Every structure is written in C-alpha cells, then in structure tokens.
Coordinates of N, CA and C in Angstrom, one line a residue:
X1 N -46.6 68.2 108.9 CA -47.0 68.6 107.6 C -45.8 68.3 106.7
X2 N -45.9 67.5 105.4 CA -44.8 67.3 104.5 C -44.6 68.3 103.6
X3 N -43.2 68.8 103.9 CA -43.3 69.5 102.7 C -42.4 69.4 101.6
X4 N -42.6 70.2 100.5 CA -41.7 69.6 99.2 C -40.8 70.6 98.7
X5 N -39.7 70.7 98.3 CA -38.6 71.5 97.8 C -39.0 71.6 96.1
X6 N -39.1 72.7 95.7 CA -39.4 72.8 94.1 C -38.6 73.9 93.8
X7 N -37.5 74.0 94.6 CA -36.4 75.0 94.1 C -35.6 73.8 92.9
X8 N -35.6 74.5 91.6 CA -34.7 73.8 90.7 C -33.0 73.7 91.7
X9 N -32.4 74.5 91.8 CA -31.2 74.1 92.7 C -30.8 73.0 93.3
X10 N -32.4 72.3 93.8 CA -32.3 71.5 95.1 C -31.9 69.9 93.5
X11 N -32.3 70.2 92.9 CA -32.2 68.8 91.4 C -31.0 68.7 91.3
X12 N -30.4 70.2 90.4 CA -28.9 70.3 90.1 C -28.1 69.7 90.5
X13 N -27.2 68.9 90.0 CA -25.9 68.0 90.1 C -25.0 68.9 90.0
X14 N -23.7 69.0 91.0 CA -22.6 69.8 90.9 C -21.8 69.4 89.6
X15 N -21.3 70.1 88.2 CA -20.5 69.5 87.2 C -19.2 69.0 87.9
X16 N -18.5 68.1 87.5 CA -17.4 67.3 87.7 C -16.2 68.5 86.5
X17 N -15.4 68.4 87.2 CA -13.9 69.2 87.1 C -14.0 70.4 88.0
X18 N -12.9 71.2 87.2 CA -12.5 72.3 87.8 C -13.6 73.9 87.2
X19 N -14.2 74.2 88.2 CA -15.0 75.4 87.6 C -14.3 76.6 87.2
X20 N -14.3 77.2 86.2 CA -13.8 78.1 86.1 C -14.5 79.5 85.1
X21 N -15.5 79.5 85.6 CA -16.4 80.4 85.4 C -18.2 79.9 86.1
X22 N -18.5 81.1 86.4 CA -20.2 80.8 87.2 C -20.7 82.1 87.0
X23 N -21.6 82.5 86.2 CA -22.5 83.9 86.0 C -24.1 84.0 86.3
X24 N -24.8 84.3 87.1 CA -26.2 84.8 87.0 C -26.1 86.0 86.4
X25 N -27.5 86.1 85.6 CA -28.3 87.1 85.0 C -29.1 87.4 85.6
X26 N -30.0 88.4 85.7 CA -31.2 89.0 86.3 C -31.5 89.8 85.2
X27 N -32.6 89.8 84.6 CA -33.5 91.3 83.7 C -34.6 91.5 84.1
X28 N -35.1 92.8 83.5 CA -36.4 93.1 84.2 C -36.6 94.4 83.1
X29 N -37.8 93.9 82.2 CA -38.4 94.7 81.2 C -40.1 95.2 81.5
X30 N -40.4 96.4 81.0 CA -41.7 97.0 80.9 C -42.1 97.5 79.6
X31 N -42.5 96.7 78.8 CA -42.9 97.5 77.5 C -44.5 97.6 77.6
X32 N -45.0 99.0 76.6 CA -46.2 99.6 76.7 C -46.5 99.3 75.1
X33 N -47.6 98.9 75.2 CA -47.7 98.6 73.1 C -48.9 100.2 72.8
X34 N -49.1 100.0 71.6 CA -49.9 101.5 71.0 C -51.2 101.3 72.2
X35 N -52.1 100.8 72.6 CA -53.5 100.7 73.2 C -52.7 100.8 74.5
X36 N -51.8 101.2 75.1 CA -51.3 101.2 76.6 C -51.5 100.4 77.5
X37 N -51.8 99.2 76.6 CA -51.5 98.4 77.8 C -50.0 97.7 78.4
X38 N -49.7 97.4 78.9 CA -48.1 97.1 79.5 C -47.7 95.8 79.9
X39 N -46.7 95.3 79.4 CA -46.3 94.2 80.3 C -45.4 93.7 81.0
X40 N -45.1 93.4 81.9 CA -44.1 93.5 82.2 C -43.3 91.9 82.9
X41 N -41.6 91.6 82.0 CA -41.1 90.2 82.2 C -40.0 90.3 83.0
X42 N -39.7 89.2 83.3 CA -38.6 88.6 84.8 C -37.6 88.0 83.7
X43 N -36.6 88.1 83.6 CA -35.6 86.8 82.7 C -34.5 86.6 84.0
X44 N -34.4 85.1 84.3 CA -32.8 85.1 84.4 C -32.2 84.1 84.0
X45 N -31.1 83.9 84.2 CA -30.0 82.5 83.4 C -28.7 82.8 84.1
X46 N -28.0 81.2 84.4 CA -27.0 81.0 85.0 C -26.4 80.2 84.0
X47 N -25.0 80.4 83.6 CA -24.2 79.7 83.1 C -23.0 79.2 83.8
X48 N -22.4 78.2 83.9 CA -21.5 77.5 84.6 C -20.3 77.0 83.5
X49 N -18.8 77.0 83.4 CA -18.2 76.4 82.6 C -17.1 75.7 83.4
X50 N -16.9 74.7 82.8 CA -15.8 74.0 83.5 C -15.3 72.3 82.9
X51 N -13.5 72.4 83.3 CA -12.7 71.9 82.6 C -12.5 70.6 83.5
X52 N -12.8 69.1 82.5 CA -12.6 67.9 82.7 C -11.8 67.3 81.6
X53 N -11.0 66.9 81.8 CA -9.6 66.4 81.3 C -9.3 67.1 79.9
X54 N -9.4 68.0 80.0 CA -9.2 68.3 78.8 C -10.5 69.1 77.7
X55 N -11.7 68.8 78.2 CA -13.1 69.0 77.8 C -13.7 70.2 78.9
X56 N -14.3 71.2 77.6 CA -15.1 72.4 78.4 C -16.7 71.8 78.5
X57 N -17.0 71.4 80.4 CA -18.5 71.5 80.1 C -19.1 72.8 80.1
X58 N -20.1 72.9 79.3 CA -20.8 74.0 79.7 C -22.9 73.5 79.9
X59 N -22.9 74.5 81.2 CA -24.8 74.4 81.7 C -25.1 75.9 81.9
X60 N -26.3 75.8 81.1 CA -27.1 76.9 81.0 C -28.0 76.6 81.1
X61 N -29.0 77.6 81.8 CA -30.3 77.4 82.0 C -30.8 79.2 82.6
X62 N -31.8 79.0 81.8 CA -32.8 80.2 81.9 C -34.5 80.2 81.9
X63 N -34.6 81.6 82.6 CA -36.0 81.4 82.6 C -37.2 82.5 82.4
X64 N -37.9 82.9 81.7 CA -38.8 84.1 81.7 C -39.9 84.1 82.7
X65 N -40.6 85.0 83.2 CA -42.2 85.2 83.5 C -42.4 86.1 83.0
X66 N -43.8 86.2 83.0 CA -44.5 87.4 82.9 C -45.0 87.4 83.9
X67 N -44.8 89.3 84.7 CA -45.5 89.6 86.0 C -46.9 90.2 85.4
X68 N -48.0 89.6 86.4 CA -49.4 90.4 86.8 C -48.8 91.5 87.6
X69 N -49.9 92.6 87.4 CA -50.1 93.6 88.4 C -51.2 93.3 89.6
X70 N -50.7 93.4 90.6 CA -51.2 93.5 91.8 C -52.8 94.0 91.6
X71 N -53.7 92.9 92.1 CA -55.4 93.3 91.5 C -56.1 93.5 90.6
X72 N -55.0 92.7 88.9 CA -55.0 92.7 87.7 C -55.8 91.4 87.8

C-alpha cells in the first residue's frame, strides 16, 4: 500500500543561520452564543526567528479548526 505524508513538517525547509528563538502555541476556545448553541476552535502557530549575516528571518505559520461534537 502507498502511502502519503501530509504532515505540513514533512514540506518545511530548515531556515539557514543561527536559530535563536522557536515557540509553539496551542489554544482551545468554547464559546456559547444567546440560542446555546456552542462552538468550539483548535488554534495553533509556530514562530521560528533567526540570524543570517546580519538579517533577522522570521516564519510563522498558524492554524484554526473548528471541532464537531462527537455524533453532531
């Protein structure tokens, strides 16, 4: 069976210099509006910064969902 990698990670190019900062985020919200119904989002983002000759790169990337409920 072939299978296929669709992890974003597996794309990512390592930035060239010296890294000097790397942060993940994780969130996780539930808001209820007036009629109760609810919903509920996933956010995360990774920022990466780092120094080539003199020049700060910076990569960010983020991402939301919105979760179903189980049997929704």
């Amino acid at each position: 069976m072939k299978m296929q990698n669709t992890s974003a990670t597996a794309r990512r190019q390592p930035l060239l210099g010296k890294q000097v900062h790397s942060s993940t985020q994780t969130r996780f919200a539930q808001n209820v509006d007036a009629s109760g119904h609810s919903t509920r989002t996933l956010q995360t983002s990774c920022l990466e910064l780092n120094w080539v000759s003199g020049e700060l790169l910076i990569r960010f990337s983020g991402s939301t969902i919105e979760l179903a409920k189980v049997g929704a």
